[in-house]
Coordinates of C-alpha atoms in Angstrom, one line a residue:
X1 CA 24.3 59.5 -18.3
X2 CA 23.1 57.2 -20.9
X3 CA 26.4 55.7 -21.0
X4 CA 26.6 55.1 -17.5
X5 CA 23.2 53.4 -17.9
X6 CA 24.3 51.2 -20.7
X7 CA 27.3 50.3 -18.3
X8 CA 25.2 49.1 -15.7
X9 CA 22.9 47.2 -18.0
X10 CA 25.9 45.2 -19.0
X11 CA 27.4 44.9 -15.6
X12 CA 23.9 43.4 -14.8
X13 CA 23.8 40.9 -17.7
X14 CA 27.2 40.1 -16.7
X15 CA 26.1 39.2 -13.5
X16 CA 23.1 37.4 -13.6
X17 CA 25.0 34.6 -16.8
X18 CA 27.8 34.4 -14.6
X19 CA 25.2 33.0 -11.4
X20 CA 26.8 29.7 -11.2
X21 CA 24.9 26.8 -10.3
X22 CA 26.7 24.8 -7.9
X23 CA 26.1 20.7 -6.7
X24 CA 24.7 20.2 -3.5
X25 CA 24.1 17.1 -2.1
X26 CA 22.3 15.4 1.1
X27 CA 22.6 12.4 2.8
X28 CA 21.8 10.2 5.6
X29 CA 19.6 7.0 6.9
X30 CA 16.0 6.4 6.2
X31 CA 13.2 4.1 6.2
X32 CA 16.1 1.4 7.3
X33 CA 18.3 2.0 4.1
X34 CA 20.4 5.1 3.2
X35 CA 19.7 8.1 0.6
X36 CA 21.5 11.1 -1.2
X37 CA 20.3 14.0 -3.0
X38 CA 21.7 15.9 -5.5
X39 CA 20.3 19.0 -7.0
X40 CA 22.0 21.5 -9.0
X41 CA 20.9 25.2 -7.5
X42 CA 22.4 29.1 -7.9
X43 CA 20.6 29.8 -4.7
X44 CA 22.8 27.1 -2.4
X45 CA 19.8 26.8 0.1
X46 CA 20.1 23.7 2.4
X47 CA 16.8 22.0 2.2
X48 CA 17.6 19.4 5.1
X49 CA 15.1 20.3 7.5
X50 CA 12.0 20.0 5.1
X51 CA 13.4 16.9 3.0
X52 CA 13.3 15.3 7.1
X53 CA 9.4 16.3 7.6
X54 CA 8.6 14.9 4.4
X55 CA 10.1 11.7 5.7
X56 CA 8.8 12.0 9.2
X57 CA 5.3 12.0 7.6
X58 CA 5.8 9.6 5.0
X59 CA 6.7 7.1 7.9
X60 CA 4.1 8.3 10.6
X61 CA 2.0 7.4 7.8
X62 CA 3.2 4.2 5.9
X63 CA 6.0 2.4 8.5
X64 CA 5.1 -0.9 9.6
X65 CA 8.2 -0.3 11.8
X66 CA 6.6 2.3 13.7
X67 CA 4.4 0.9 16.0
X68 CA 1.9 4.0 16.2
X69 CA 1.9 5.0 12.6
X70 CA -1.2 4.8 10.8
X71 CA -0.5 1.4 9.0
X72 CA 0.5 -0.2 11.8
X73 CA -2.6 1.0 13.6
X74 CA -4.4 -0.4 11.0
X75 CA -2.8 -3.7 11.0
X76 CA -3.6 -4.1 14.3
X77 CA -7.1 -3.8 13.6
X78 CA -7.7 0.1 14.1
X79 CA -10.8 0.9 12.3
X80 CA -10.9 4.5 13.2
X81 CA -7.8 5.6 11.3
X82 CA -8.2 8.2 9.2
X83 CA -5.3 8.2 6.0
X84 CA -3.8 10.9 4.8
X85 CA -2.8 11.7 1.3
X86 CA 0.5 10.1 1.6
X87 CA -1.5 6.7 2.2
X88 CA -4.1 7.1 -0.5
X89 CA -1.5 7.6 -3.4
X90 CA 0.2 5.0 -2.3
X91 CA -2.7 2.5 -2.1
X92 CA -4.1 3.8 -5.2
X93 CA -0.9 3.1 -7.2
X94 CA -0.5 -0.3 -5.1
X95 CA -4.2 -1.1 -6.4
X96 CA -3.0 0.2 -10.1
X97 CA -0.2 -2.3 -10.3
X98 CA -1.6 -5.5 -8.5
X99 CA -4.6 -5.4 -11.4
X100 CA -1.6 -4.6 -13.9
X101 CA 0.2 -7.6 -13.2
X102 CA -2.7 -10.1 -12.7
X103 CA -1.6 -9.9 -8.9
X104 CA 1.8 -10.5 -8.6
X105 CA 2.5 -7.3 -6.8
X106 CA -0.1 -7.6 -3.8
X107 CA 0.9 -5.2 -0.1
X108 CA -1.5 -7.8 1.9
X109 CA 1.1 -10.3 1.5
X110 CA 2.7 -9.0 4.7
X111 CA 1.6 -11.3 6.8
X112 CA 3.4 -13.8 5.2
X113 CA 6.4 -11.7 4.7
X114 CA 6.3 -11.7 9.2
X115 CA 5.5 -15.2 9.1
X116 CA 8.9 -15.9 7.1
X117 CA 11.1 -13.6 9.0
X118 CA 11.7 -11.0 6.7
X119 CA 9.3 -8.4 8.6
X120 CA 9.8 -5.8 11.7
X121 CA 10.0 -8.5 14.4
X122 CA 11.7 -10.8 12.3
X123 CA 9.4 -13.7 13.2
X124 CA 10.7 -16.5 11.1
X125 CA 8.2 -19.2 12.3
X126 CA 7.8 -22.9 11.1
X127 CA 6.0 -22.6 7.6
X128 CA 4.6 -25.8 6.8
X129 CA 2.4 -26.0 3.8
X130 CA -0.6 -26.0 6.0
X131 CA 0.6 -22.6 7.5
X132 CA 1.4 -20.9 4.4
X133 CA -2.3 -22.4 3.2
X134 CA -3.9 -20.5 6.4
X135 CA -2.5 -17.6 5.5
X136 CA -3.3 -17.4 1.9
X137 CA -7.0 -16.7 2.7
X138 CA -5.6 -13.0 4.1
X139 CA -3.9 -12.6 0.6
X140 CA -5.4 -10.4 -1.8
X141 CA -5.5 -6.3 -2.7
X142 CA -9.1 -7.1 -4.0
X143 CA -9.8 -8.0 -0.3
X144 CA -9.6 -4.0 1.2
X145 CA -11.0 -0.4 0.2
X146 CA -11.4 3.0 1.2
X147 CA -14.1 4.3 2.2
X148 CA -14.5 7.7 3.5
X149 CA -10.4 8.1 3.9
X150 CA -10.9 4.9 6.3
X151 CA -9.6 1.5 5.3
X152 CA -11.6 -1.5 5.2
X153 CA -10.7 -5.0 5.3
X154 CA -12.9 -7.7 4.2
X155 CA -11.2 -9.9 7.2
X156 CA -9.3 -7.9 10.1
X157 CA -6.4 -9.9 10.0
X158 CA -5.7 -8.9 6.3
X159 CA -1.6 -7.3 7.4
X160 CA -0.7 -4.4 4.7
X161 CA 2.7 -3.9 3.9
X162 CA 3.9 -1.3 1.5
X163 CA 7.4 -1.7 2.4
X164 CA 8.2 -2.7 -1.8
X165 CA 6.7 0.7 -3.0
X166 CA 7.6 2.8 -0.4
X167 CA 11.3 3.9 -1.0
X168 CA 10.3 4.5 -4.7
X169 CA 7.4 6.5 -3.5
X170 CA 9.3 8.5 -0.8
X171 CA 11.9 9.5 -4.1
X172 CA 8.7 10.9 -5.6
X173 CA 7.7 12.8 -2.6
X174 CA 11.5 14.4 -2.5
X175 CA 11.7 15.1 -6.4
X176 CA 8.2 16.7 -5.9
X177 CA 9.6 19.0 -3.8
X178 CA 12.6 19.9 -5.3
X179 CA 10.8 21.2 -8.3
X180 CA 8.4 23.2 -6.3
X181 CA 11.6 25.2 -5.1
X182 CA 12.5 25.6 -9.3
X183 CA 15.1 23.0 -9.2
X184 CA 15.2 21.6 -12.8
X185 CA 17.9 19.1 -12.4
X186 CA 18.5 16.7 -9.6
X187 CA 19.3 13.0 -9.1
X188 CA 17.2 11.3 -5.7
X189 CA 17.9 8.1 -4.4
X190 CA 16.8 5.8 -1.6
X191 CA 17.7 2.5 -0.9
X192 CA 18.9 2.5 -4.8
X193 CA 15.4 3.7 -6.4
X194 CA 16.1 6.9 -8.3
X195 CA 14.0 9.4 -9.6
X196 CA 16.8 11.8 -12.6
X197 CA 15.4 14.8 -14.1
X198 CA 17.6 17.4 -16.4
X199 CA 21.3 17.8 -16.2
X200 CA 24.3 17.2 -13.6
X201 CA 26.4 19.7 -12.7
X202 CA 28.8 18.6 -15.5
X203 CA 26.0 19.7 -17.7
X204 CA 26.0 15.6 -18.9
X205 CA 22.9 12.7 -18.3
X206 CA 22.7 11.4 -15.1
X207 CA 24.9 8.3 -15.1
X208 CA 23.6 5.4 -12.6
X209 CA 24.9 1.8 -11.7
X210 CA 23.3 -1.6 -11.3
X211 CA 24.6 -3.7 -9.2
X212 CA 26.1 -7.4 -9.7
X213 CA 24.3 -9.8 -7.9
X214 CA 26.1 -11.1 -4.9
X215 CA 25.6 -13.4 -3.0
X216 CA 28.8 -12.9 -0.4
X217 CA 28.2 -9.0 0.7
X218 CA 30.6 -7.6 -1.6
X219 CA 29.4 -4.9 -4.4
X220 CA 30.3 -4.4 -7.5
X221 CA 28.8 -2.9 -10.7
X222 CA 27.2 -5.2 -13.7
X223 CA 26.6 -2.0 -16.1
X224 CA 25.8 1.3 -15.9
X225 CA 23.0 3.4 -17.4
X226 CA 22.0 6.8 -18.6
X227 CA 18.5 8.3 -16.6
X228 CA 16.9 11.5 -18.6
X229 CA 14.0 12.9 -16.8
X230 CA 13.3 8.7 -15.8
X231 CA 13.3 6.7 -12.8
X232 CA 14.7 3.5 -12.1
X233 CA 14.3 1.1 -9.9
X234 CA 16.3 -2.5 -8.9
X235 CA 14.6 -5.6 -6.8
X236 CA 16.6 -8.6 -6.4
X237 CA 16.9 -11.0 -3.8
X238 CA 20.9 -11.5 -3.7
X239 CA 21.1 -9.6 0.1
X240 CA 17.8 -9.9 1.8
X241 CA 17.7 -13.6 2.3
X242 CA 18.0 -15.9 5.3
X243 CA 19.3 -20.0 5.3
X244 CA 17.1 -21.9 7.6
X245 CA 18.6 -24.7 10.0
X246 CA 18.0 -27.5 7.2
X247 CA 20.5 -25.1 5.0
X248 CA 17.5 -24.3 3.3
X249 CA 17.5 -21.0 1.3
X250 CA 14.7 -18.3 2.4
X251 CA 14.0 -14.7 -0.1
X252 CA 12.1 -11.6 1.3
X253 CA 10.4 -11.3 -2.4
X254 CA 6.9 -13.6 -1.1
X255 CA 5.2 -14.4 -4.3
X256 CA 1.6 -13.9 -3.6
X257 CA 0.1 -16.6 -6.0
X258 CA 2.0 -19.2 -3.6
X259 CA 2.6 -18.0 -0.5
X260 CA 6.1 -18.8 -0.8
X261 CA 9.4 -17.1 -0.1
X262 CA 11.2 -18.9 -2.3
X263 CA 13.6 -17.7 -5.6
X264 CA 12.8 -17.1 -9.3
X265 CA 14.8 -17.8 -11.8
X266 CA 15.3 -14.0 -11.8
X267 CA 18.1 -12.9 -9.7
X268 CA 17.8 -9.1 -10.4
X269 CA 15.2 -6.6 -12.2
X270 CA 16.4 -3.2 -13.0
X271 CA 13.3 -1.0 -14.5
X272 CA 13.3 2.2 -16.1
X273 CA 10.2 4.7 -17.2
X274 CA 9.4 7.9 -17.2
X275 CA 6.9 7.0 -14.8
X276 CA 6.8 7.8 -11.0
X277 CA 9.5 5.8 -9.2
X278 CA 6.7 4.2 -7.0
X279 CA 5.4 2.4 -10.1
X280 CA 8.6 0.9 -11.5
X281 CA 9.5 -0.1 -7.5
X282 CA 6.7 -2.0 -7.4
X283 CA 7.1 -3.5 -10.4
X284 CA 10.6 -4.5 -10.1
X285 CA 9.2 -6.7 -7.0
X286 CA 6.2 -8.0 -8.9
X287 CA 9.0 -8.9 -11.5
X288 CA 10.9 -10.8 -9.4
X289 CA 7.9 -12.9 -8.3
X290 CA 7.0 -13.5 -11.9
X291 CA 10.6 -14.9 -12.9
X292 CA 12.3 -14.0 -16.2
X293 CA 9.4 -15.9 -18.8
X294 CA 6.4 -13.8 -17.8
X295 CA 8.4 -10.6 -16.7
X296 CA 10.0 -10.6 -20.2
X297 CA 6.3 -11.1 -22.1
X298 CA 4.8 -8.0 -20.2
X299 CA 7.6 -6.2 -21.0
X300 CA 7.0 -6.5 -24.8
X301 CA 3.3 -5.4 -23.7
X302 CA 4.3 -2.7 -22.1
X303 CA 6.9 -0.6 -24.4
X304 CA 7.1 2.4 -22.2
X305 CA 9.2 -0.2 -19.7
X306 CA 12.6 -0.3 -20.1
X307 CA 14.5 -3.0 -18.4
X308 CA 17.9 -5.1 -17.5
X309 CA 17.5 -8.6 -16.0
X310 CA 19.8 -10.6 -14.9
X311 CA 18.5 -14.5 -15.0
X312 CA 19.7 -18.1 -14.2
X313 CA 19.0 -19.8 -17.5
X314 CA 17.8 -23.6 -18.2
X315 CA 21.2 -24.7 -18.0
X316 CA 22.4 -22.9 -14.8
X317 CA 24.2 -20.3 -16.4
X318 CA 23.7 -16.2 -15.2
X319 CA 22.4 -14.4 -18.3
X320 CA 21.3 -10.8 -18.5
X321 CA 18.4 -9.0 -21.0
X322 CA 17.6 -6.1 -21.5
X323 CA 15.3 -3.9 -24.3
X324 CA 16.9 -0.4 -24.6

């Protein structure tokens, strides 16, 4: 009898070290861009259904392509709306970063980002410096509030738009998840923000590309980095651009000190942290705005910030930087 117990004890070791963990991966279309997931689980459940809620209320909530989500309610003037918890980390990390970086990453810029064709209705009116100057006086995160869950505007045509947050924010929500079902090691991505934590299935880092910057549609990789238990995140302005009548070129990146959708000398900023991936999306836009100078000196401020930057130096030529 006792041998027959020891038997089963090792039969039962041998079983549970021989679980294998096997790759399972997701995919499909969301807020406008694509996304996979990867996670690494002995259990093979198929978490498609609730990763979809998660979306569905991340854009009933934050979408200003929706026309009866809660933003776009209140863009349209609706002071009644109530925000949920989704909204309220997002504006409190929006708030976070626009003090962080003296304003240059500022959600009431969205306005202007309509006004120059880069938002749902794709507007792409006549901005002449008189325009742009009108606008301004809507410009400004220091401008709205919440008070009892409601949002309030210091002028009711103040337009948010949390578009350059969101994706990063929606990884968060995913990777969130995932770990409240014991998943250890996974790899999220939307729209190329990534949230890594732990190991792939090869038992290795997680192994992500940045992208070249072209300008002609084509892709192709510029380097590739290790993630471990970091987010990353990449804004640039080398595909979401439009060239007015006059041949004129027009970038979706508005710099909210101007007004203006017009380019940096930074054509791409990859960041990295251990942060949330809402944080470093948001500051890879505020980066952009800033151009290669400033983002460079608050990166030396920052040292938890890891970045790669690809920039058009004083003599024309593309040159990259990085700090890790």
């Amino acid at each position: 009898m006792r041998k027959f117990f020891l038997l089963l004890f090792i039969s039962l070791v041998i079983a549970c070290t021989s679980e294998k963990k096997v790759k399972n991966t997701l995919e499909g279309f969301v807020f406008g861009t694509t996304y996979h997931i990867t996670y690494i689980d002995a259990s093979q459940s198929n978490y498609q259904k609730s990763i979809d809620s998660l979306f569905y209320l991340i854009n009933k909530s934050l979408s200003t392509y929706i026309p009866t989500s809660d933003i776009s309610k209140i863009n349209n003037a609706d002071t009644t709306v109530v925000v949920d918890a989704f909204f309220k980390e997002v504006f409190y990390k929006s708030k976070t970063i626009y003090t962080k970086t003296n304003g240059y990453f500022d959600p009431t810029v969205g306005k202007l980002v309509n006004a120059w064709g880069f938002g749902p209705k794709k507007l792409a009116l006549k901005m002449t410096a008189n325009a742009v100057d009108s606008m301004m006086q809507f410009v400004g995160f220091d401008k709205i509030a919440i008070k009892n869950s409601k949002i309030v505007k210091q002028q009711p045509e103040i337009y948010l738009d949390f578009n350059s947050i969101a994706k990063g924010y929606g990884v968060d929500v995913i990777g969130r998840f995932l770990e409240s079902k014991n998943i250890e090691n996974y790899l999220v991505e939307i729209g190329g923000e990534i949230r890594a934590k732990g190991k792939s299935n090869k038992n290795k880092n997680w192994k992500v590309a940045i992208e070249k910057p072209n300008t002609d549609g084509t892709q192709s990789i510029q380097t590739t980095v290790e993630l471990v238990n970091q987010s990353m995140a990449t804004s640039g302005n080398y595909r979401k651009f439009r060239i007015s009548k006059e041949g004129k070129k027009y970038v979706h990146t508005i710099n909210p000190k101007t007004g203006y959708a017009t380019e940096s000398n930074l054509l791409s900023a990859s960041v990295i942290s251990a942060a949330d991936c809402a944080d470093v999306d948001a500051l890879a836009t505020a980066f952009m705005a800033m151009g290669f100078e400033k983002t460079r000196a608050f990166v030396e401020k920052n040292k938890q910030l890891f970045v790669y930057l690809i920039f058009v130096d004083t003599d024309g030529s593309i040159q990259t930087y990085k700090n890790f």
